[in-house]
Coordinates of C-alpha atoms (C1' of nucleotides) in Angstrom, one line a residue:
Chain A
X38 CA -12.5 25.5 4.0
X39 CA -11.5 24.6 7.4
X40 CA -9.9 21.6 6.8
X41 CA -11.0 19.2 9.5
X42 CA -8.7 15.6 10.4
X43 CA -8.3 13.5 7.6
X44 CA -7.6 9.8 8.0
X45 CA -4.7 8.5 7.0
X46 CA -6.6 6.0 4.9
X47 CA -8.6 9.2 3.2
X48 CA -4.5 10.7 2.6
X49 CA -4.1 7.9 0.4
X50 CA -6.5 8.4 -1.3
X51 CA -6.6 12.0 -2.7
X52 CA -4.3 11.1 -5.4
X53 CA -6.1 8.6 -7.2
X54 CA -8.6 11.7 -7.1
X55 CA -6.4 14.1 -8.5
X56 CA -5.2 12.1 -11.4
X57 CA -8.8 11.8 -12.3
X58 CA -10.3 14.9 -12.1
X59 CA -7.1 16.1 -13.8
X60 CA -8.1 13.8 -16.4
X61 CA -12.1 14.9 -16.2
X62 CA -10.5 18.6 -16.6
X63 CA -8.9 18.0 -19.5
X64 CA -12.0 16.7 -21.1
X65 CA -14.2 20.4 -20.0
X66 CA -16.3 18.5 -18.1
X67 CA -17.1 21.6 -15.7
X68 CA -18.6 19.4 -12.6
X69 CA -18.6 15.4 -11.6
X70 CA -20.7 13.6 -9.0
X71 CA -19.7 11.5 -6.5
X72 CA -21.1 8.5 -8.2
X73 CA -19.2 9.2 -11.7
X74 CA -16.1 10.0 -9.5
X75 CA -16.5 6.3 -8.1
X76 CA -16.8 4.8 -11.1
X77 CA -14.0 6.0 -12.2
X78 CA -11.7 5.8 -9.2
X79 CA -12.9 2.0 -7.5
X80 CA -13.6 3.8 -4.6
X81 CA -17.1 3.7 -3.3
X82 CA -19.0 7.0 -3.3
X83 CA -19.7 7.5 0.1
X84 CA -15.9 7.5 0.9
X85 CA -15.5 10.3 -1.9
X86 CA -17.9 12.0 -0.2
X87 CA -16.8 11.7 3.2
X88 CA -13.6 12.4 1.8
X89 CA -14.3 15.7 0.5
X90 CA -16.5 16.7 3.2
X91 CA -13.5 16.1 5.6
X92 CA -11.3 18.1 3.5
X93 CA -13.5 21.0 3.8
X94 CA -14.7 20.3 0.1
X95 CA -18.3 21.5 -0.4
X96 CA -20.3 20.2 -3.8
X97 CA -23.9 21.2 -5.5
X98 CA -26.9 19.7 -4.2
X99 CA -28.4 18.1 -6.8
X100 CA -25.4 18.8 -9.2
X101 CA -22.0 17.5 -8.0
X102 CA -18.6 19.1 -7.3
X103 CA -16.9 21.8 -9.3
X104 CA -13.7 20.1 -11.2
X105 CA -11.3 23.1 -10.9
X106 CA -12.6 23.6 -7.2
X107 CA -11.2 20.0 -7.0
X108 CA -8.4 20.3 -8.5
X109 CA -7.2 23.0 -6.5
X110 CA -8.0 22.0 -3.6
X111 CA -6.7 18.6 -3.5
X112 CA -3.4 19.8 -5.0
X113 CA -3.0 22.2 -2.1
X114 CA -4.1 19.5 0.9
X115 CA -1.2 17.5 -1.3
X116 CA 1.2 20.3 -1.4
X117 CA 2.0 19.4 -4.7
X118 CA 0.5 22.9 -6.5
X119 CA 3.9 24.0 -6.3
X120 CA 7.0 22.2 -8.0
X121 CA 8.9 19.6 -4.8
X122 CA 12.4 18.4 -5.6
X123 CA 12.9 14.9 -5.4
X124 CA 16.8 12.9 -4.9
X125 CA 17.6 9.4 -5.9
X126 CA 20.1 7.4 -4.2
X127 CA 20.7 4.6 -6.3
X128 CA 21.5 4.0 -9.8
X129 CA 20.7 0.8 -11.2
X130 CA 18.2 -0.3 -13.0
X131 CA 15.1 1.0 -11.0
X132 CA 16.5 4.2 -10.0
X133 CA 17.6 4.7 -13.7
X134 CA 13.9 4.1 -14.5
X135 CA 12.7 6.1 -11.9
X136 CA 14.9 9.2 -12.7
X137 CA 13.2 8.8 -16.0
X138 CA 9.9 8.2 -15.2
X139 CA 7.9 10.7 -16.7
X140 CA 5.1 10.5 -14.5
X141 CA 7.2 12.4 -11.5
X142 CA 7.7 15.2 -13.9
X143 CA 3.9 15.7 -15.2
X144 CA 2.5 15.4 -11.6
X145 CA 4.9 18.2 -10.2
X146 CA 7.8 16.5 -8.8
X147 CA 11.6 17.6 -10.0
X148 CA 14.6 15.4 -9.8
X149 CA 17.5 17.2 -8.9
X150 CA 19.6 14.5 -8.3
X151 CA 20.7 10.9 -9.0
X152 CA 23.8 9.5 -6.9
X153 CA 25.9 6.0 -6.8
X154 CA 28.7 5.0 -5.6
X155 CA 29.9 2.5 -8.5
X156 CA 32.9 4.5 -10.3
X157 CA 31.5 3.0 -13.5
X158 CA 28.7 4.9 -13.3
X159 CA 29.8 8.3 -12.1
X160 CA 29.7 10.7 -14.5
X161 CA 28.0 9.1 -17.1
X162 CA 23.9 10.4 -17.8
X163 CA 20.7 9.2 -17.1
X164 CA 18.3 11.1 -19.4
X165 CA 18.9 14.9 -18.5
X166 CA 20.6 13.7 -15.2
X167 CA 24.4 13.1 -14.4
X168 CA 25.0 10.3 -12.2
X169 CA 27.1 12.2 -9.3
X170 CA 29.3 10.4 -6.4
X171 CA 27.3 9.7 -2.9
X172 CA 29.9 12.7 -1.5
X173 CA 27.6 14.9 -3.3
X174 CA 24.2 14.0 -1.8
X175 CA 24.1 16.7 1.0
X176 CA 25.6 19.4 -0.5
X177 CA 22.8 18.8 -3.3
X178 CA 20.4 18.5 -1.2
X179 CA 21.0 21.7 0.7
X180 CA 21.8 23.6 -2.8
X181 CA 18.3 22.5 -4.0
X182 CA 16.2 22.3 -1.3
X183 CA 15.4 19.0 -1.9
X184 CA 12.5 17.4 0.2
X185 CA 12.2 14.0 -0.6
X186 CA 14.2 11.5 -1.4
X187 CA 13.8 8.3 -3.0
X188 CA 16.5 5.3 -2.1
X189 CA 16.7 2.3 -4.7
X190 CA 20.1 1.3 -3.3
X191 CA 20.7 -2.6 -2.6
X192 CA 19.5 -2.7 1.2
X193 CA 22.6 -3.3 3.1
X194 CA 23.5 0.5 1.8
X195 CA 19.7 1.9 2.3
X196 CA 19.7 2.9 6.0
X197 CA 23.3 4.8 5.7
X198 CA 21.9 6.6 2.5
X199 CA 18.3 7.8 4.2
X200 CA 20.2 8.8 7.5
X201 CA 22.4 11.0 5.1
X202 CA 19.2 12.2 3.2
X203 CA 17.4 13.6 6.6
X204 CA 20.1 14.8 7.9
X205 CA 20.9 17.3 5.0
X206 CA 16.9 18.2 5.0
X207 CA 15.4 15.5 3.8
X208 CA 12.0 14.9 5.2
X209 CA 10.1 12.0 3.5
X210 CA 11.6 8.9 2.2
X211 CA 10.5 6.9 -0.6
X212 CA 12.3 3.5 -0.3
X213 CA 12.7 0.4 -2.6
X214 CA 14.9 -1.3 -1.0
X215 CA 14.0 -4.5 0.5
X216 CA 14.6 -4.0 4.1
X217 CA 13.2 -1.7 7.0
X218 CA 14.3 1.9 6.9
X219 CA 14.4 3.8 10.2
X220 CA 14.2 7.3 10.7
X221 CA 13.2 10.3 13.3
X222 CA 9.6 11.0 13.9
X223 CA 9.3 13.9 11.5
X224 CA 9.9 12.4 8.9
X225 CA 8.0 10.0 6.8
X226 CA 8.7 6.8 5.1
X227 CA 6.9 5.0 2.8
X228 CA 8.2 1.0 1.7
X229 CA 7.7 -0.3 -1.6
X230 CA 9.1 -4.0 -2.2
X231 CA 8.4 -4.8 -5.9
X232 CA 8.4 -8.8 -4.2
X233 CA 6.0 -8.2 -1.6
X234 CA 3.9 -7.1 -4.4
X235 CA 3.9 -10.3 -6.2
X236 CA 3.8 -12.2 -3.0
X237 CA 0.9 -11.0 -1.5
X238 CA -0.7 -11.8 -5.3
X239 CA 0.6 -15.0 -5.0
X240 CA -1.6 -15.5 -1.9
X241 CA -4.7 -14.1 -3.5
X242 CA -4.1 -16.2 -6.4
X243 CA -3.4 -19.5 -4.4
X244 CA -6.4 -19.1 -2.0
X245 CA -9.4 -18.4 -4.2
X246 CA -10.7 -15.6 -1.5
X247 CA -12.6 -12.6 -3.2
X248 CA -9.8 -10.8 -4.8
X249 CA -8.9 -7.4 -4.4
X250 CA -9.2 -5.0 -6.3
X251 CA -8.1 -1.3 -4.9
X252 CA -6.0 1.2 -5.7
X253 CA -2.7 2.4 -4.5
X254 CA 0.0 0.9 -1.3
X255 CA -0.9 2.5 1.3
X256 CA 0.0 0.8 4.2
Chain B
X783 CA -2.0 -26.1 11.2
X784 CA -5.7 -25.3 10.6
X785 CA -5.6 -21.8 9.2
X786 CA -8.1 -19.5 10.2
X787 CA -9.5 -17.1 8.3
X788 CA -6.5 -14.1 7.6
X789 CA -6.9 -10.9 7.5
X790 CA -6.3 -8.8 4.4
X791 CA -3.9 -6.6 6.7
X792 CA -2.4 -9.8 7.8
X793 CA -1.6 -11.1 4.6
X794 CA 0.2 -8.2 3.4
X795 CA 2.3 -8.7 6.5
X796 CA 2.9 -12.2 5.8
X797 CA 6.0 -11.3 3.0
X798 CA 7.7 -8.9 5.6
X799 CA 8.0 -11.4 8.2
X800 CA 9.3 -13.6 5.3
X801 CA 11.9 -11.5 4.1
X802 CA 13.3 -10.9 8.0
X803 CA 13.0 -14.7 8.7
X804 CA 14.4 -15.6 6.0
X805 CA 17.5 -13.1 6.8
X806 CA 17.9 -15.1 10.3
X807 CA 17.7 -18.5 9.0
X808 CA 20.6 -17.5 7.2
X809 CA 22.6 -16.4 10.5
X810 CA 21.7 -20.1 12.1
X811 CA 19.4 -18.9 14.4
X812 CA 16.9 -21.6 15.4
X813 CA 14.1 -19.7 16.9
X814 CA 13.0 -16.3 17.2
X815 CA 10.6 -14.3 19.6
X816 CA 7.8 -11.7 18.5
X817 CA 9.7 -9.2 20.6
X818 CA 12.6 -9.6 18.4
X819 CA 10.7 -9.4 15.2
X820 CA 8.9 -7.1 15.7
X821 CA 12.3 -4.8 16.0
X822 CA 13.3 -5.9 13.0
X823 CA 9.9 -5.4 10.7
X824 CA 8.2 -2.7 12.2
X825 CA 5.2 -4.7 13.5
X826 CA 3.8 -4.8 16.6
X827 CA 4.6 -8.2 18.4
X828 CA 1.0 -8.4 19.7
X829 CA -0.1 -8.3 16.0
X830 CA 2.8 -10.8 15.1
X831 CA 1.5 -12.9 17.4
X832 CA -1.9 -12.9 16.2
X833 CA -1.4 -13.1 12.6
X834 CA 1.0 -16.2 13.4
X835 CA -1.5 -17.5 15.6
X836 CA -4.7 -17.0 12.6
X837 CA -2.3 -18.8 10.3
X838 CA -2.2 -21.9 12.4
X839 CA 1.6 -21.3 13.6
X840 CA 2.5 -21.8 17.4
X841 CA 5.2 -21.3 18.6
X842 CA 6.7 -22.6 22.1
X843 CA 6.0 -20.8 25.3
X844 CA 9.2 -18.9 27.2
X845 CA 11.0 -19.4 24.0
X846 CA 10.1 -18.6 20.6
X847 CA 9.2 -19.4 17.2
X848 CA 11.2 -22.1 15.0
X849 CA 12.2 -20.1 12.1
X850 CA 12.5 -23.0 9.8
X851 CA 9.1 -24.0 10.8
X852 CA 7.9 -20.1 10.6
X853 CA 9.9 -20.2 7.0
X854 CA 8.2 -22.9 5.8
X855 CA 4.6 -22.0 6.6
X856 CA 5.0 -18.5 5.3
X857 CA 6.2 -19.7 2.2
X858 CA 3.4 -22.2 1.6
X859 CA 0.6 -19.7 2.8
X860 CA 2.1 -17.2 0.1
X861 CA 2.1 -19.7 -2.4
X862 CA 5.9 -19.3 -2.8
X863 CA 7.0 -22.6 -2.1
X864 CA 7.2 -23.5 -5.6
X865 CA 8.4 -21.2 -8.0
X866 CA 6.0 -18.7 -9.8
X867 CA 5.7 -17.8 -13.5
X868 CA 5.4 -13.9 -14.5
X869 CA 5.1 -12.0 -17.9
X870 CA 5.6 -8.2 -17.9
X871 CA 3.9 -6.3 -20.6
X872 CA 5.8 -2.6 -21.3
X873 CA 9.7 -2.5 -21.9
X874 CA 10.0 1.0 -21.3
X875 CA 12.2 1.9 -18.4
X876 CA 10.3 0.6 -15.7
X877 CA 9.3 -2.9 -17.2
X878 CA 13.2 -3.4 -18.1
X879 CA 14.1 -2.5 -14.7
X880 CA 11.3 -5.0 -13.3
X881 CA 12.7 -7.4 -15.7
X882 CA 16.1 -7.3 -14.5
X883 CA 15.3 -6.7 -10.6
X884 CA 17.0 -9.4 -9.2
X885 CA 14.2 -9.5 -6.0
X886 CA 11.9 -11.2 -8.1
X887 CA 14.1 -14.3 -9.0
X888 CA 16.2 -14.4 -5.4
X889 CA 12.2 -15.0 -4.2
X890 CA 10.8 -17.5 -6.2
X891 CA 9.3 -15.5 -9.3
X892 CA 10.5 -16.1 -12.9
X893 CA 9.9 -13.8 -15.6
X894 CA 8.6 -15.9 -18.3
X895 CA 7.8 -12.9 -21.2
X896 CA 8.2 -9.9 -21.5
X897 CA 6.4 -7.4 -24.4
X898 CA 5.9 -4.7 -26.0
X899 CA 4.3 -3.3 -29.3
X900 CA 7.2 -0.8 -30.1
X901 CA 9.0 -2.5 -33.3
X902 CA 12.5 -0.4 -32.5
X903 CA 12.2 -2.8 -29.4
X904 CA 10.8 -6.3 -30.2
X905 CA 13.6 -8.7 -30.7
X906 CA 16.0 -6.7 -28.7
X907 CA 17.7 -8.5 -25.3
X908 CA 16.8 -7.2 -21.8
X909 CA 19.0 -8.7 -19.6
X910 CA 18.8 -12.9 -19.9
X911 CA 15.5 -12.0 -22.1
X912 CA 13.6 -10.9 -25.4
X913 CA 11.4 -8.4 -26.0
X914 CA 8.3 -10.1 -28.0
X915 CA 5.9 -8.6 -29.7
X916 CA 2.5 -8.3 -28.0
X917 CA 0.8 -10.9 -30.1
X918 CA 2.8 -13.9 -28.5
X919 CA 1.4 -12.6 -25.2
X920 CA -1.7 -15.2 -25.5
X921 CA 0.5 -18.3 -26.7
X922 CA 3.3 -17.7 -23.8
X923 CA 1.2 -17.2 -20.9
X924 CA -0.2 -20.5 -21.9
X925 CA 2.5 -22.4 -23.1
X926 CA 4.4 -21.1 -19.5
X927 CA 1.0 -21.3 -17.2
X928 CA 2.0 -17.9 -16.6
X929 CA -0.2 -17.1 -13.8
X930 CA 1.1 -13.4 -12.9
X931 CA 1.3 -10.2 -14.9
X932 CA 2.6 -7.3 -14.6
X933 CA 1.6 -4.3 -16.6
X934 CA 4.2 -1.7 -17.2
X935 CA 2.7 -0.3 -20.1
X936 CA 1.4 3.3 -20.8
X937 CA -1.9 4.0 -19.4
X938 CA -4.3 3.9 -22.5
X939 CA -3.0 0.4 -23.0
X940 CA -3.7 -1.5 -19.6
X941 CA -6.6 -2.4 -19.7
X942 CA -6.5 -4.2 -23.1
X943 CA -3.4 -5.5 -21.8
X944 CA -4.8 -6.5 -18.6
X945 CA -8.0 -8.3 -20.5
X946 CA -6.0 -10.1 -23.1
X947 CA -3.7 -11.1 -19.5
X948 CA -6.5 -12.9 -18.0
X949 CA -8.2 -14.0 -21.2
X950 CA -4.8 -16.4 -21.2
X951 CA -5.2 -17.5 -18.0
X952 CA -3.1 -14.7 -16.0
X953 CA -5.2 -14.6 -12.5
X954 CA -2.9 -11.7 -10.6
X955 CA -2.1 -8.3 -12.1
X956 CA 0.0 -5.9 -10.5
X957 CA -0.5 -2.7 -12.6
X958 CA 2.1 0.2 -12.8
X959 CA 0.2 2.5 -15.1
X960 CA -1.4 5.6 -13.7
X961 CA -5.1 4.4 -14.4
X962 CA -7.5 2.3 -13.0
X963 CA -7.7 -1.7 -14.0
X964 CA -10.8 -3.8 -13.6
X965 CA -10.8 -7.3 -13.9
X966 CA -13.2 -10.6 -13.1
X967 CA -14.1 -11.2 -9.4
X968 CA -11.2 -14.3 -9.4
X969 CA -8.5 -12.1 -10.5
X970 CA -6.7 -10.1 -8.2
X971 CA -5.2 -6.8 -9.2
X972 CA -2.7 -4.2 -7.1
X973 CA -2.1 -1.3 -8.1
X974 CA 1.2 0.5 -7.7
X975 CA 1.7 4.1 -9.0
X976 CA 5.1 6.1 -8.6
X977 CA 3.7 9.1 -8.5
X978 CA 1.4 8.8 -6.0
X979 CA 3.7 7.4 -3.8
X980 CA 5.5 11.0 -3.8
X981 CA 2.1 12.9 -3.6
X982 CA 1.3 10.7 -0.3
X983 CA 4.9 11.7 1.0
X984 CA 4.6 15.6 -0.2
X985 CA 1.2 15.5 2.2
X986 CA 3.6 14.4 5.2
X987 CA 5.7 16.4 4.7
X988 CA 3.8 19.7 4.3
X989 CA 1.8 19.0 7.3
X990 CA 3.8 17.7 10.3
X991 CA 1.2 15.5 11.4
X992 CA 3.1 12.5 12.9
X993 CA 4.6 10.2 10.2
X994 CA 4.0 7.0 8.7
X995 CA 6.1 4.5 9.1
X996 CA 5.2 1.2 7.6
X997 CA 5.7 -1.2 5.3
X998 CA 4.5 -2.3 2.4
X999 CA 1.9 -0.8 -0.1
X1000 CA -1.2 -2.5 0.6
X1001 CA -4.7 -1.0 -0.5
Chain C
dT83 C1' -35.7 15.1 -8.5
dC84 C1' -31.1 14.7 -7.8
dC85 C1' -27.0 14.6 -5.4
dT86 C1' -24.7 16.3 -1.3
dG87 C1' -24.0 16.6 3.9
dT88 C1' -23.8 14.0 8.0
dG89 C1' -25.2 11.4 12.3
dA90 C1' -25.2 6.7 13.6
dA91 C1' -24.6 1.8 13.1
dC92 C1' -21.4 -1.4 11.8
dC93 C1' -17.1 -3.9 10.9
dG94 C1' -12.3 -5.2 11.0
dC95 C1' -8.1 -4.7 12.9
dT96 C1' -5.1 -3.5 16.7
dT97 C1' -4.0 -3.2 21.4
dC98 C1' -4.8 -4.6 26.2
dA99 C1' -4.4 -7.7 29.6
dC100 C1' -3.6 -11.8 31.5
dA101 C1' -3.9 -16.8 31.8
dG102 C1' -1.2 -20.8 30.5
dC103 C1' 3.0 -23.5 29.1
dT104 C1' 7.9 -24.7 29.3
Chain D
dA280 C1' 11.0 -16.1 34.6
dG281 C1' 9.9 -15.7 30.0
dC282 C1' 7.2 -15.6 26.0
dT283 C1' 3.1 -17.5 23.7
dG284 C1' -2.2 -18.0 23.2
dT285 C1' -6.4 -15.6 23.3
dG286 C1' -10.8 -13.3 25.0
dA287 C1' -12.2 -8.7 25.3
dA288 C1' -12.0 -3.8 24.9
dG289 C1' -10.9 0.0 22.0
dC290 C1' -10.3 2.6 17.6
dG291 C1' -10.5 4.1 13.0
dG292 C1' -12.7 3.7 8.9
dT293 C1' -16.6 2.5 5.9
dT294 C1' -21.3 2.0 5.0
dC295 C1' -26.1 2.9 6.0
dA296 C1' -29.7 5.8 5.8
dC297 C1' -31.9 9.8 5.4
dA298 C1' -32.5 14.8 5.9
dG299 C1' -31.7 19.1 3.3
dG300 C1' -30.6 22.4 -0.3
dA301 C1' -30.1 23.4 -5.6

DNA sequence: TCCTGTGAACCGCTTCACAGCT
DNA sequence: AGCTGTGAAGCGGTTCACAGGA
C-alpha cells in the first residue's frame, strides 16, 4: 500500500508486467505466481517478487498474486489507468508509423497531435490525424493538455522541437532522433536510436559472448 | 589493443560515442578529450575513460584521444566495419518505416528482405524494395548471409518468425512486437516496445522523482 | 506443501581520487 | 598544466536462502 522506493531498473520493468497480466486477465485466470509470471515475462522470479513487494504489492502465501490486484495497481504506479495525451513532432516515415501504431491507443495513450514543417505535408492525414504546421505545437499542446511528446524529427531540428514541447507543458520526451536531447531536470527523456539497436547486436553477434536476452531499453 | 573483458553497459555505450565521433571527424577535428565527450553524449568522462580504456584504446596524456583512431576501433569492436546484412519481417507501418529509415544504411546496415504474409502487400514496392511473401524468408536470409532480423510483425507471429529467423542462420533479433521472444543461447535478441517506452515516461512524469536522462535502450 | 516476504550476501558498474605521461 | 590510466571505494540491483503464513 505504501509504496516504498522503487529502482529505476524495477520502473522499467512494470510494463512488461502489465502487458502480461493484461494478457493472463483476459484468459480468467483469477491469480499467477511469481514463477508463471517469470516464465512468461524473462525476468527472474525473485525480481518479480522483490518488485511487487517494493511496490507495496502483497500476494497469497501458498497461492500467488491476485491478477486484477495487479492490474490495478501497476497501472496506477504507471499512471496510465487514466487516458495521457501524447504529441509527435515529426512526420516522416517513423512518426507516420508511430501516429498509427495501434499499440499507443490500446495501452492508454491518445495522440492529439502530429506536426511538420514540410508544406507538402501540411494538411494532408495520417490515419485519423491531420498533419498541422510546427506553429501549432504549443497552442496544441496547452489546448489538450498534452504531457508527452514524442520527437521523430531529423536531429539537427530535435533539440529546437523538445525545447518548444516543455516549454508549452510538455514533461517527458520520447525521442528518436539520433542525437542527444537536453532538457530541465523535471522533465524526462528517454533516447531510442533504431541504429544503436542494431549496433549493439552487431557486437553480440560478432563476439560470441552469452547473448542477451531481456526485455525492453531501459537505459 | 588487447581488449578486456566489456561490460554489457559498456557496450551499449560503444554506438553513442560512435555516432558523436563520427560527427567530429567530420569537422576535422583530430583529437578529442573525455571532458568534451562526455558533453556531447551524456556520459560521464570517468566512465568514457574506462570503457575506452577496457576496450584496449589509449589515448595520449594532456591531450586527448585520436578520433580517427577512436573511429576505427569502435567500429571494428561493433562489428560495423564492414557492412551488415538485415531482413525485416512485418510491412505494416512500423516495418516500412524501418525499411526506409535512412539511419540504418548511413551506418553500415543494408536491408536485404523484407516480408510479410498479407497478399494485398506481397509484390508491392517499399521504398528501393519488395515486399516478399514469407516463404522466401529461408532462401534470402541464406542466399544474402543475412545475419540480422528484425521482427515488426504482430505479436502472435514473432516467435514463428523469430524461429524460422534463426533456423536460416539469422543470429541477432531485435523484436518490435509487444511479446516476449526466446531464442538459442548464441542468438541475441533486444526487445524494443513503443508502448512501453511511453508507460516508463508516464511513471516520470506522474511522480517527480528526478528524471532520467540517458541514452539508449539497453536491457 | 506451496509460494510469498525479506534480510543478507554477492556482483557489476560507476565514481573517487590520484599517480603518471606529455 | 592538462588530461589520461587505474586501483579502490561506493552504490544499486540481483540472487541466495530461508523463515512464515495460507
Amino acid at each position: 500500500m505504501t509504496p516504498r522506493r522503487l529502482s529505476r531498473a524495477s520502473i522499467e520493468r512494470l510494463p512488461v508486467y502489465l502487458r502480461v497480466v493484461f494478457q493472463i486477465a483476459g484468459n480468467r485466470q483469477r491469480t499467477i505466481s511469481s514463477e508463471e509470471l517469470a516464465r512468461l515475462t524473462g525476468v527472474s522470479q525473485d525480481t518479480i517478487r522483490r518488485d511487487f513487494f517494493n511496490l507495496g504489492l502483497l500476494g497469497i502465501r501458498g497461492v500467488g498474486y491476485e491478477v486484477d490486484h495487479l492490474l490495478r495497481e501497476i497501472s496506477k504506479a504507471l499512471g496510465v489507468a487514466e487516458e495521457q495525451r501524447v504529441v509527435i513532432a515529426g512526420a516522416g516515415n517513423l512518426g507516420q508509423a508511430l501516429a498509427n501504431y495501434a499499440g499507443f491507443s490500446s495501452r492508454g495513450f491518445r495522440i492529439v497531435g502530429l506536426f511538420d514543417t514540410d508544406p507538402k505535408k501540411i494538411g494532408t492525414s495520417v490515419g485519423t490525424l491531420v498533419v498541422h504546421g510546427l506553429d501549432l505545437l504549443e497552442p496544441l499542446v496547452r489546448e489538450e493538455k498534452a504531457t508527452l511528446g514524442v520527437i521523430s524529427t531529423p536531429p539537427d531540428a530535435a533539440q529546437e522541437v523538445a525545447t518548444r514541447m516543455v516549454s508549452a507543458g510538455v514533461i517527458s520526451l520520447l525521442n528518436f532522433a539520433p542525437t542527444l536531447v537536453e532538457a530541465p531536470p523535471h522533465v524526462s527523456v528517454r533516447n531510442v536510436d533504431l541504429a544503436i539497436e542494431l549496433q549493439i547486436l552487431s557486437f553480440y553477434g560478432r563476439n560470441e559472448v552469452e547473448g542477451l536476452e531481456q526485455v525492453a531499453l531501459g537505459p
